[in-house]
mmCIF file of C-alpha atoms and ligand atoms in Angstrom:
data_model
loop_
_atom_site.group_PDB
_atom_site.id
_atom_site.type_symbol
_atom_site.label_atom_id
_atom_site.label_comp_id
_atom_site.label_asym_id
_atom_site.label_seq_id
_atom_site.Cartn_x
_atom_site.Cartn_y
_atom_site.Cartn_z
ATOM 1 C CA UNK A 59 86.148 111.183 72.548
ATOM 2 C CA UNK A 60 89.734 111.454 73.772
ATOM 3 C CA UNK A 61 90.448 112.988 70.517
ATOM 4 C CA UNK A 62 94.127 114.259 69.846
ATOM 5 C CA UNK A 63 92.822 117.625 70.108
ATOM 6 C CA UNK A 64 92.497 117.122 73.851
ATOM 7 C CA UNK A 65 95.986 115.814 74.659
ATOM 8 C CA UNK A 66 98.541 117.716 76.061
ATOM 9 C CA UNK A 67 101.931 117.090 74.860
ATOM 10 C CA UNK A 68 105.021 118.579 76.493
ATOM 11 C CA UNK A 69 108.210 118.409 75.006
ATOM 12 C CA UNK A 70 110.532 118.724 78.516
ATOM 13 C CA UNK A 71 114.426 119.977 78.661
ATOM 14 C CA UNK A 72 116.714 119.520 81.266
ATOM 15 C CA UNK A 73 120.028 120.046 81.696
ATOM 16 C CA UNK A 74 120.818 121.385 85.574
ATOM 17 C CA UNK A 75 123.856 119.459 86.052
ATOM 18 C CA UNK A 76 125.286 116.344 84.312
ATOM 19 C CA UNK A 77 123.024 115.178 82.363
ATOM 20 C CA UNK A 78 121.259 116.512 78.914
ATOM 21 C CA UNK A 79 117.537 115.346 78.859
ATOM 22 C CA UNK A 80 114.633 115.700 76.546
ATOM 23 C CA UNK A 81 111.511 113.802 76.506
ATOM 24 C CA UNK A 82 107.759 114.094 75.285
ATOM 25 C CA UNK A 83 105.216 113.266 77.791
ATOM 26 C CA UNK A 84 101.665 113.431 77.335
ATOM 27 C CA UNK A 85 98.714 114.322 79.510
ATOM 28 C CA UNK A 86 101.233 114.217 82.434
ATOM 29 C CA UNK A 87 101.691 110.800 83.070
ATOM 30 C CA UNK A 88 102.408 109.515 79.644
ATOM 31 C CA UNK A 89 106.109 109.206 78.208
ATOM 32 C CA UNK A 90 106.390 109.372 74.630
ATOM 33 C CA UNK A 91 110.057 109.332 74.906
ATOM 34 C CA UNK A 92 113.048 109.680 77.099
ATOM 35 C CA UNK A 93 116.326 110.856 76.056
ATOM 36 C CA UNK A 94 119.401 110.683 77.908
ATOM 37 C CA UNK A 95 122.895 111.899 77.321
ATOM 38 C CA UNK A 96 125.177 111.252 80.558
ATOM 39 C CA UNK A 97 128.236 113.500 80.814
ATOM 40 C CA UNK A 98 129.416 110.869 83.456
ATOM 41 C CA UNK A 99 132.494 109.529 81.458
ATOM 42 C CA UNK A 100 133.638 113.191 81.114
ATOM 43 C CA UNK A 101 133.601 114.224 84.395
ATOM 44 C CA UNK A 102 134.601 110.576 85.953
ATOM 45 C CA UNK A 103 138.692 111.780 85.310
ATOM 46 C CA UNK A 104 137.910 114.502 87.210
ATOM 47 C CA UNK A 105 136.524 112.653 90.371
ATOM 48 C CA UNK A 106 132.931 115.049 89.776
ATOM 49 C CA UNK A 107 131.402 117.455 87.910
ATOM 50 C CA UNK A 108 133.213 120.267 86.442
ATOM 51 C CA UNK A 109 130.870 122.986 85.550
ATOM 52 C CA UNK A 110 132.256 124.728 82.474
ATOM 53 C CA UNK A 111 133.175 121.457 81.108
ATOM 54 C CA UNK A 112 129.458 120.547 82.064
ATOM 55 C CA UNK A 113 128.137 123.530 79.941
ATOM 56 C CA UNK A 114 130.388 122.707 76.667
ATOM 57 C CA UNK A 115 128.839 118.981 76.764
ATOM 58 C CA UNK A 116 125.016 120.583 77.264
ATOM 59 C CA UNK A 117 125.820 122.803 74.281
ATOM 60 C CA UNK A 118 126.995 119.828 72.628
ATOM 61 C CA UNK A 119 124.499 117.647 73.291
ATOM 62 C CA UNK A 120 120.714 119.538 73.171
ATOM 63 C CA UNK A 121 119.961 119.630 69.987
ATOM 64 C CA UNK A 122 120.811 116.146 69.382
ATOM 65 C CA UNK A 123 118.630 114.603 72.558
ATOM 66 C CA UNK A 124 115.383 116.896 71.697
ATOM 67 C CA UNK A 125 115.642 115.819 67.841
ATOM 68 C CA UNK A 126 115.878 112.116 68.741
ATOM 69 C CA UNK A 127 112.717 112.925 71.797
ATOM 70 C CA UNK A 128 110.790 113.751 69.062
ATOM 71 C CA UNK A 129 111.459 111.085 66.823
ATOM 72 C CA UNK A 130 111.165 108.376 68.993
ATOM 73 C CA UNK A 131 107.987 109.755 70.356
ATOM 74 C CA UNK A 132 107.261 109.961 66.514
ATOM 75 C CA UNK A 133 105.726 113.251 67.160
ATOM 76 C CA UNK A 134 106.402 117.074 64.929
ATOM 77 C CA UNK A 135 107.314 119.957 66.990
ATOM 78 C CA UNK A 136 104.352 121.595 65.569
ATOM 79 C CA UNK A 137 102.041 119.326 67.620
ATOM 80 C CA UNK A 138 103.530 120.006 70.840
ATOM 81 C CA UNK A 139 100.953 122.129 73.255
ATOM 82 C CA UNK A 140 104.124 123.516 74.834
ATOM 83 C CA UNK A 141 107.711 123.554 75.773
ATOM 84 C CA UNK A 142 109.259 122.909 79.168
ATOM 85 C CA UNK A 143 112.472 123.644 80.853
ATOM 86 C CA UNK A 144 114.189 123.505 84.155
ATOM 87 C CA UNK A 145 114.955 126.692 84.806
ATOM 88 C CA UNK A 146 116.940 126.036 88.405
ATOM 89 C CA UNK A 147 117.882 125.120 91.306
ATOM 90 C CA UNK A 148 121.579 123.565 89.500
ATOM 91 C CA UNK A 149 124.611 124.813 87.829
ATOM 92 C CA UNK A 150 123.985 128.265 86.469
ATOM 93 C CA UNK A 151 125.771 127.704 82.665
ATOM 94 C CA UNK A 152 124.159 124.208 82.481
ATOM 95 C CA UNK A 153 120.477 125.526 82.985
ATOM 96 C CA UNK A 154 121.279 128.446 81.161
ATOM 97 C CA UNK A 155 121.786 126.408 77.696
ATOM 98 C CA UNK A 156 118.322 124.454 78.293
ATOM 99 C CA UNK A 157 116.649 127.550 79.230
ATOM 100 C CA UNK A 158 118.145 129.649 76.126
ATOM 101 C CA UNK A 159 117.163 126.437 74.045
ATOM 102 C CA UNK A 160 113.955 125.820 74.998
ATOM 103 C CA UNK A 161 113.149 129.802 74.537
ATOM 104 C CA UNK A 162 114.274 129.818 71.083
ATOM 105 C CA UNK A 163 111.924 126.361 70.474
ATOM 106 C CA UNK A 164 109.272 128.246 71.933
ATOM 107 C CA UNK A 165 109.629 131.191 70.139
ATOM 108 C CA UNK A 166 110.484 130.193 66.955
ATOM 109 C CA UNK A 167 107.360 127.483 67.109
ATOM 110 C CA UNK A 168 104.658 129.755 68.375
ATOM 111 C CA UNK A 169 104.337 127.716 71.731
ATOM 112 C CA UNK A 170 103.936 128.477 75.323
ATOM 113 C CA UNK A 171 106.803 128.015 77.747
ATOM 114 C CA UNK A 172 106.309 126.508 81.108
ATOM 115 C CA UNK A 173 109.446 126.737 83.851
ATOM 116 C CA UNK A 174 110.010 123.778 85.598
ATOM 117 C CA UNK A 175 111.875 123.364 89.467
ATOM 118 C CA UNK A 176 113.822 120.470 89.230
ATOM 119 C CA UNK A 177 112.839 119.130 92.668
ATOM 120 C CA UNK A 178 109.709 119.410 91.470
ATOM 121 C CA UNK A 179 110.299 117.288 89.215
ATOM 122 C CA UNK A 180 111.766 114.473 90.374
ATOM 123 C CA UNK A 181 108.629 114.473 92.733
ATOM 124 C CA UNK A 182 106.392 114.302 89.761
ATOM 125 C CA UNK A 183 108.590 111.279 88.426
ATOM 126 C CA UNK A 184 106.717 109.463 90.791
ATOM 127 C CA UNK A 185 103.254 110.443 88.895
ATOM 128 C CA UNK A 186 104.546 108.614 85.688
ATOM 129 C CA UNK A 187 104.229 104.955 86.169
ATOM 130 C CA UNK A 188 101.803 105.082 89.364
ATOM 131 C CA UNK A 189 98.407 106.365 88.026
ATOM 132 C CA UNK A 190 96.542 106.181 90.980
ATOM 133 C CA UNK A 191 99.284 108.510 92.963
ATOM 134 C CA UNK A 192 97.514 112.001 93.396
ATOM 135 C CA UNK A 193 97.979 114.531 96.339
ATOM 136 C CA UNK A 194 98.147 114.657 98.969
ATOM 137 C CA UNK A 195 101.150 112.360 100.347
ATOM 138 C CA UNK A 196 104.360 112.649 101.548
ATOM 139 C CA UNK A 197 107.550 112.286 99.866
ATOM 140 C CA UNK A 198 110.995 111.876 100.354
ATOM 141 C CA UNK A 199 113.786 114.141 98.207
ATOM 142 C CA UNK A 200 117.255 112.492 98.595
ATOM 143 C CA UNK A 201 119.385 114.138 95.975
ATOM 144 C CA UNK A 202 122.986 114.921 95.173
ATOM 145 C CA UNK A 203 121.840 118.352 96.528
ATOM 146 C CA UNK A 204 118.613 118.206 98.240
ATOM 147 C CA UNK A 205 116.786 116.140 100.982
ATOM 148 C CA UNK A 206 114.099 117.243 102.254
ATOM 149 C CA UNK A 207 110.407 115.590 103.839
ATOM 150 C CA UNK A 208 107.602 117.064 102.588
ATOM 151 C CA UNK A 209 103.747 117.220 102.356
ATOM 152 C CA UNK A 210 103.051 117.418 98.453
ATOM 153 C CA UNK A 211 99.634 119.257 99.450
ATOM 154 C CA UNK A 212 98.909 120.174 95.571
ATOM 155 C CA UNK A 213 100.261 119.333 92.486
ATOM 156 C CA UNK A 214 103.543 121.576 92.919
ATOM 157 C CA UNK A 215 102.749 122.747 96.426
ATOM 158 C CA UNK A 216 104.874 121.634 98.863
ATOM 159 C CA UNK A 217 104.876 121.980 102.975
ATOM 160 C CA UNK A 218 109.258 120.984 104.158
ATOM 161 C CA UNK A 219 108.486 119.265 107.454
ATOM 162 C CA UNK A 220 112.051 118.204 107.610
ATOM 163 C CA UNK A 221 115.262 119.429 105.604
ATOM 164 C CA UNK A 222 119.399 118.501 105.930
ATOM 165 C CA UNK A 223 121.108 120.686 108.256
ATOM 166 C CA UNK A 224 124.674 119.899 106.407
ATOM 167 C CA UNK A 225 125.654 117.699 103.939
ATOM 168 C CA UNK A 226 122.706 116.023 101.146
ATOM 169 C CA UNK A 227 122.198 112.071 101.437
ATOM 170 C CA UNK A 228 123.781 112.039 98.193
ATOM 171 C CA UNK A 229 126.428 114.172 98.490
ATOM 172 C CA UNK A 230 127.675 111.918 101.440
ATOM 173 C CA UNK A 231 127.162 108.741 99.212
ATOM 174 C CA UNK A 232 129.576 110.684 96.909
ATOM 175 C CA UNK A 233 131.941 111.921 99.400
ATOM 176 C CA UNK A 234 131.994 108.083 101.430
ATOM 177 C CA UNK A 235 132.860 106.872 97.742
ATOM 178 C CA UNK A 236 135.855 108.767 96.751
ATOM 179 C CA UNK A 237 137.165 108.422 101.015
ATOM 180 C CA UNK A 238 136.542 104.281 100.206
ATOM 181 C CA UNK A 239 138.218 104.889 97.327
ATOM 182 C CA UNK A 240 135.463 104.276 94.968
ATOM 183 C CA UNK A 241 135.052 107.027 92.743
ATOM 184 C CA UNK A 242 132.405 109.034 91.061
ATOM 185 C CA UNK A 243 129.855 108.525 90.718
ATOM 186 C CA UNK A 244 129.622 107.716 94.385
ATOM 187 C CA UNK A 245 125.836 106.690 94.975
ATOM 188 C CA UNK A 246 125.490 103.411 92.756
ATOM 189 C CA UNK A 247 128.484 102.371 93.140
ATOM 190 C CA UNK A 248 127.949 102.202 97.216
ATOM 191 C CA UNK A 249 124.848 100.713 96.480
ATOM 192 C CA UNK A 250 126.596 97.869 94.356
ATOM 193 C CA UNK A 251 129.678 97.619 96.432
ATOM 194 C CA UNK A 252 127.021 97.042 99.869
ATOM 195 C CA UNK A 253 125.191 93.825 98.094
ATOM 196 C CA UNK A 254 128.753 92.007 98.994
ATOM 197 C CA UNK A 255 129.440 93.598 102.512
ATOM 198 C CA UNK A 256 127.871 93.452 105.866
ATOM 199 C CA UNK A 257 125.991 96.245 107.167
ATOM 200 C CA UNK A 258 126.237 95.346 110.442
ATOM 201 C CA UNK A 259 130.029 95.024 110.614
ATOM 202 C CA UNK A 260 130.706 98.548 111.975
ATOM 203 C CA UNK A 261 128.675 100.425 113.752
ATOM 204 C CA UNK A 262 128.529 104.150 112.387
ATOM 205 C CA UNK A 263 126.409 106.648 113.918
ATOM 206 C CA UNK A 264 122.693 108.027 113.042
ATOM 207 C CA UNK A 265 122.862 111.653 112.376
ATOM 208 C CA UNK A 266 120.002 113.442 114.790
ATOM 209 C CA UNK A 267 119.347 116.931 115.116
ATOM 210 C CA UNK A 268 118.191 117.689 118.628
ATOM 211 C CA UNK A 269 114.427 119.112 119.027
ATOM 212 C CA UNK A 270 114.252 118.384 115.262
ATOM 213 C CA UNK A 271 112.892 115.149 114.571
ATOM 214 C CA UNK A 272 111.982 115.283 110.806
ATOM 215 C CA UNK A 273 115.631 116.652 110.078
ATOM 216 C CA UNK A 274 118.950 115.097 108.940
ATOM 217 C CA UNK A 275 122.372 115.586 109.680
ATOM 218 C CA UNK A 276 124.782 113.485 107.659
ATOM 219 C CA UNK A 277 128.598 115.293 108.557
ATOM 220 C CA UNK A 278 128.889 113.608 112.073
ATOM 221 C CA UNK A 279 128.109 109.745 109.979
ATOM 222 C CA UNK A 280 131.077 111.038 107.016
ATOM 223 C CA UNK A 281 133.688 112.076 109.819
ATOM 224 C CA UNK A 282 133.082 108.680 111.594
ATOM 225 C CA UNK A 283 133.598 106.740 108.195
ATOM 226 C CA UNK A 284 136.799 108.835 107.656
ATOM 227 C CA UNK A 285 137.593 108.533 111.687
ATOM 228 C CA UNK A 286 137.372 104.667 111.160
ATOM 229 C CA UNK A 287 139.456 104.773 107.460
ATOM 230 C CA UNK A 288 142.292 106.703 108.973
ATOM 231 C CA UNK A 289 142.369 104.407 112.179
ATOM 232 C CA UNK A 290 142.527 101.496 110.520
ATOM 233 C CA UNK A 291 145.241 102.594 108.216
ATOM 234 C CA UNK A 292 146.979 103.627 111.586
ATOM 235 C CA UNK A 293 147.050 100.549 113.347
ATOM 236 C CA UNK A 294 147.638 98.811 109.683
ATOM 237 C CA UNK A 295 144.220 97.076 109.334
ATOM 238 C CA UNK A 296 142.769 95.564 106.589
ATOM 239 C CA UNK A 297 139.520 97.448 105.373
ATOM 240 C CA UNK A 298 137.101 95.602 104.043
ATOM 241 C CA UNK A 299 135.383 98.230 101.411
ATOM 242 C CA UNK A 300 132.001 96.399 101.106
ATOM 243 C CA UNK A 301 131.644 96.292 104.720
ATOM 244 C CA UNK A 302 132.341 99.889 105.015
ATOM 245 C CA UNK A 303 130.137 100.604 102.252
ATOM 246 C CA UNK A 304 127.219 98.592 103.637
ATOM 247 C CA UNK A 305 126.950 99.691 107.340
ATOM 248 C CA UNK A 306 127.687 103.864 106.237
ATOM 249 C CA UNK A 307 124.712 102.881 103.831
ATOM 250 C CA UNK A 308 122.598 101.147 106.568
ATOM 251 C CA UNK A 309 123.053 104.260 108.612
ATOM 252 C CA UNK A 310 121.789 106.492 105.592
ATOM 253 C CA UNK A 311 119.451 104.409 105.303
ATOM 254 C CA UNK A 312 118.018 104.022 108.756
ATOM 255 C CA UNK A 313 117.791 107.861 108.973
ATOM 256 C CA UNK A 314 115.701 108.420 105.729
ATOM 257 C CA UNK A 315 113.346 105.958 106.380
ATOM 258 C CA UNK A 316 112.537 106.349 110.300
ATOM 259 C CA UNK A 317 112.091 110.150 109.686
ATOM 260 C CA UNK A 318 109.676 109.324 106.419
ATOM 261 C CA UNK A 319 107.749 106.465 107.921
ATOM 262 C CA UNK A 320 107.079 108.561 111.311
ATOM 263 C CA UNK A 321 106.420 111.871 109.520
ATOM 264 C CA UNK A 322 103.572 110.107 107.819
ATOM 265 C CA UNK A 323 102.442 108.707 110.256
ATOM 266 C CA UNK A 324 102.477 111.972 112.605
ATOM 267 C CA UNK A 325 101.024 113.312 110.267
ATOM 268 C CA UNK A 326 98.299 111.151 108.975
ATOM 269 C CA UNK A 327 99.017 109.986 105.663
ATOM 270 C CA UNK A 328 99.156 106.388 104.082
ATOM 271 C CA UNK A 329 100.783 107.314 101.155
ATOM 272 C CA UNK A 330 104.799 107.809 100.943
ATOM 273 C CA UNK A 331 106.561 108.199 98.154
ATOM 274 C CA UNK A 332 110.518 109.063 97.368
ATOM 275 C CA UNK A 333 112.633 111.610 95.062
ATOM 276 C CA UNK A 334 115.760 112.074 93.200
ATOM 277 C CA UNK A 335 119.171 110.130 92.691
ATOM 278 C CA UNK A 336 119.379 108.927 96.150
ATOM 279 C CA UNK A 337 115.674 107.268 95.602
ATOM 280 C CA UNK A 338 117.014 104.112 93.107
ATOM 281 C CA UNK A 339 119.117 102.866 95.814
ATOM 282 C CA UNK A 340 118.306 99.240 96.384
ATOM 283 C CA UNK A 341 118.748 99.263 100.198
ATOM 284 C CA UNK A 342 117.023 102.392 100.664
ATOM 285 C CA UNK A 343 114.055 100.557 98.406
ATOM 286 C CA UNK A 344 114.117 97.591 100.091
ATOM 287 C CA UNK A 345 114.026 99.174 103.612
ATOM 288 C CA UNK A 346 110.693 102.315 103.140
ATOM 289 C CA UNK A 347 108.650 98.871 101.412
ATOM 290 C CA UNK A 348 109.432 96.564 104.652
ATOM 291 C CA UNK A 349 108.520 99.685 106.601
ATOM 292 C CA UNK A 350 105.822 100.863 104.506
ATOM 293 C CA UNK A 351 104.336 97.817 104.852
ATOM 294 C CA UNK A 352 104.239 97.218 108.462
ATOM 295 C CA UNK A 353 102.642 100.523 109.038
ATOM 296 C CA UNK A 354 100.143 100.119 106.454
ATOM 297 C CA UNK A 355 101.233 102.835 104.344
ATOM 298 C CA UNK A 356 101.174 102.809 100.218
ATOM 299 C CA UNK A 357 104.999 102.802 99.276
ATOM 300 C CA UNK A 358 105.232 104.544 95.776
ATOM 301 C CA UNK A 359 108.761 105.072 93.831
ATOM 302 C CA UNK A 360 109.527 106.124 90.210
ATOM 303 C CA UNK A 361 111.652 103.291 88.192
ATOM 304 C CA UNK A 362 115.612 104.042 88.931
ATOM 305 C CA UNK A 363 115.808 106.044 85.430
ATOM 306 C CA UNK A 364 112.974 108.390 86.546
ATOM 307 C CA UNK A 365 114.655 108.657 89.885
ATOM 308 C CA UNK A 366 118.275 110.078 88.557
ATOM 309 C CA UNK A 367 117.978 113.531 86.578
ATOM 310 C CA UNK A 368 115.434 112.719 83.476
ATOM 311 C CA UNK A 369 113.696 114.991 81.292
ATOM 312 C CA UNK A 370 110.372 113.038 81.782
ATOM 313 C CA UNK A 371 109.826 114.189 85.400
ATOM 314 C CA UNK A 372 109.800 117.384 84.011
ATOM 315 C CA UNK A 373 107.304 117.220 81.216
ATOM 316 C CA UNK A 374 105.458 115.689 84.093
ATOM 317 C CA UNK A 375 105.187 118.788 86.911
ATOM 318 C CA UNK A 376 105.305 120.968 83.586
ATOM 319 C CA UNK A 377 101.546 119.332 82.990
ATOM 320 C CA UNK A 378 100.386 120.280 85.989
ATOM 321 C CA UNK A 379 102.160 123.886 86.081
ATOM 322 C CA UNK A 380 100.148 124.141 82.426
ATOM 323 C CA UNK A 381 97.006 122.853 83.484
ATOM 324 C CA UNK A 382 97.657 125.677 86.280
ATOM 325 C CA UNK A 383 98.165 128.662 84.074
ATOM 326 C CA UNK A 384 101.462 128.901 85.375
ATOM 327 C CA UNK A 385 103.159 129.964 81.971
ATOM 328 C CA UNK A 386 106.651 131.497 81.735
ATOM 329 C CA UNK A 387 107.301 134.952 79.811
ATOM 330 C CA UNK A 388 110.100 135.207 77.304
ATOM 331 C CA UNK A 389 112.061 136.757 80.236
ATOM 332 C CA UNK A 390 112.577 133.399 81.832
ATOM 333 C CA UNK A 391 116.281 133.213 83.428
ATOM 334 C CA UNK A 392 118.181 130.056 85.394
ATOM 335 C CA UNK A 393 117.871 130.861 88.648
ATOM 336 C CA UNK A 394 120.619 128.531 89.978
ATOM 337 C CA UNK A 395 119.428 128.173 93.701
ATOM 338 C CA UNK A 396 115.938 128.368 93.540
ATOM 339 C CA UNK A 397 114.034 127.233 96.712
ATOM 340 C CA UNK A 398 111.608 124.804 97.190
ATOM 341 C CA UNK A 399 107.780 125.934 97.108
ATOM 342 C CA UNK A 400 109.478 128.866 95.306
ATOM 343 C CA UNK A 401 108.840 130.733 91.610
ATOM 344 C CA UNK A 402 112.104 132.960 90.217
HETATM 345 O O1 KG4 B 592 118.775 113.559 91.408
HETATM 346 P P1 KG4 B 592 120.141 113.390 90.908
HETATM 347 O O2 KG4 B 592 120.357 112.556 89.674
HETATM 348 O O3 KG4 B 592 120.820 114.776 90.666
HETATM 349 C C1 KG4 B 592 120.569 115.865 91.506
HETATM 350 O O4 KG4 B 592 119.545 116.536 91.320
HETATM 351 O O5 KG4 B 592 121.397 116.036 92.437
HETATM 352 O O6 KG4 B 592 120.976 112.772 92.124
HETATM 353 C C2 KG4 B 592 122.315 112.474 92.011
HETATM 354 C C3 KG4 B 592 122.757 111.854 93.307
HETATM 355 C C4 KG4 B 592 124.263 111.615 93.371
HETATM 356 O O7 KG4 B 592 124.731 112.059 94.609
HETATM 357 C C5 KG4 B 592 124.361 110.106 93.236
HETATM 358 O O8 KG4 B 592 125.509 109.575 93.886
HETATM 359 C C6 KG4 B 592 123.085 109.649 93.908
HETATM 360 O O9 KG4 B 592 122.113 110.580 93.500
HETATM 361 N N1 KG4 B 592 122.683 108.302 93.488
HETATM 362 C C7 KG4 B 592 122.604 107.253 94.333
HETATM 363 C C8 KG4 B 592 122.264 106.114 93.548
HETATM 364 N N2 KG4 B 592 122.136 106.537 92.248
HETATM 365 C C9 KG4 B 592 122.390 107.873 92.241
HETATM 366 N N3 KG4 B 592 122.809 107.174 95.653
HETATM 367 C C10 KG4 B 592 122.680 105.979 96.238
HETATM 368 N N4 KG4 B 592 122.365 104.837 95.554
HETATM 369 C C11 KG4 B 592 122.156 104.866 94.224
HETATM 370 N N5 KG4 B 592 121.848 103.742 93.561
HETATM 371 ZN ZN1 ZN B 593 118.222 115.916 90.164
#
């Protein structure tokens, strides 16, 4: 019948770093809502994100995004099966108020609460708008603080074939932004400040680990950008910032998707898909479908707001971590640097 009885509603919390998220999502791949409050003006005077400040704003901010989830999913908290949270890896006080809130919901409403790893879900984001998408495949994590290449063998299972060695492809993006002198937050507005510039103007190098071939290395690619920025103010050059921009993104860009394509292709799979913040940049888009394509691989990606930190994504992996049996006890803490493939 597909009676109501039979659906599975989640209402998902998250609030690891900067922004506070609630959403409803049903049966997994369904969003009832998505609420997002961005702490992005707040922090932007401070070039990033301060974490006590980040806290304060969560605090601030929870109550207000879960009551307006609810509402615009025009759903009760009663008929919610359960209650998820992202309980880590991220910023210990900013999990800690979604995972104090979301115990209290749970609690106080008689429902079961399900944990949820954050790079777990932004994986999952990819589940929402692509029905079809079901393990195995390989994905892509590019992050403010992940990047990793893995084989999503299971719902929630995950085999790292390749992992950063130094900095995330975000956190360069960020770091490249504030040296170029465009501020936080560093990733979009590279990815704008590229569409006007040349990627081929300067030639920065791609970051290889030796023996390694599914990992990344993105220090050697920032020194060079900061080599080239202090040279040219040396010598009393002009620097063109959307050239800069462009060809340190090309280089990013270049690494992610030659290590993807190959690792599915090494390892048999014709399905690719691609995680986190780093994962709504245009270039990076444009680049894994031209590539996808000519290997005759299935290119999947979550929508840009499903690829920055949502609550959606995690009412998504909290489905299948449900569906699983894999409930949380009322003990359930942050655990701020949870590993992949890992339960705290
Ligand atoms: O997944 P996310 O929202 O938060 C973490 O879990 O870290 O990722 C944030 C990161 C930041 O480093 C941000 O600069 C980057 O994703 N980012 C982008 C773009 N949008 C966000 N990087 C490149 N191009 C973008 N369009
Ligand atoms: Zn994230």
């Amino acid at each position: 019948m597909g009676g109501r009885t039979e659906d599975v509603l989640i209402l998902a919390i998250e609030s690891s770093c900067d922004e506070t998220a609630a959403a409803v999502v049903k049966n997994g791949r369904t969003v009832c809502s998505n609420v997002i409050s961005s702490q992005i003006e707040t922090h932007t005077v401070y070039g990033g994100v301060v974490p006590e400040i980040a806290s304060r704003e969560h605090i601030k901010a929870v109550n207000y995004v879960i009551e307006r989830a609810l509402a615009e999913a025009g759903e009760r908290l009663e008929d919610m099966t359960a209650i998820a949270v992202t309980y880590g890896p991220g910023l210990v006080g900013a999990l800690l108020v979604g995972v104090a809130e979301a115990k209290a919901i749970a609690y106080a409403a008689g429902k079961p609460l399900v944990g949820v790893h954050h790079i777990e879900g932004h994986v999952a984001a990819n589940f929402i708008e692509n029905p079809d998408l079901e393990p195995p495949f390989v994905c892509l994590i590019v992050s403010g603080g992940h990047t990793h290449l893995v084989i999503v063998r299971d719902y929630g299972e995950f085999e790292i074939i390749g992992r950063t060695r130094d900095d995330a492809a975000g956190e360069a993006f960020d770091k490249v932004a504030r040296a170029i002198g465009l501020g936080y937050p560093g990733g979009p507005k590279i990815d704008r400040a590229a569409r006007e510039g040349n990627p081929e103007a300067i030639v920065f190098p791609r970051g290889r680990v030796e023996g390694s071939p599914y990992d990344f290395s993105f220090s050697g690619l920032k020194s060079a950008v900061l080599n080239y920025l202090n040279h040219a103010q040396m010598t009393g050059e002009t620097i063109c910032t959307a050239d800069v921009a462009a060809s340190f993104q090309k280089s990013v860009v270049d690494s992610l998707v030659s290590r993807a394509v190959a690792a599915a292709q090494e390892y048999g799979f014709d399905k690719l898909a691609i995680a986190g913040g780093v994962a709504a940049n245009t270039a990076l888009r444009a680049a894994m479908e031209k590539a996808c394509k000519k290997s005759g691989i299935r290119f999947y990606y979550p929508s840009p707001i499903f690829c920055t930190d949502n609550a959606a994504m995690i009412g998504s992996a909290a489905y299948y971590e449900y569906m699983k049996g894999n409930l949380a006890g009322w003990d359930l803490n942050a655990v701020p640097n949870l590993k992949l493939g890992e339960r705290g």
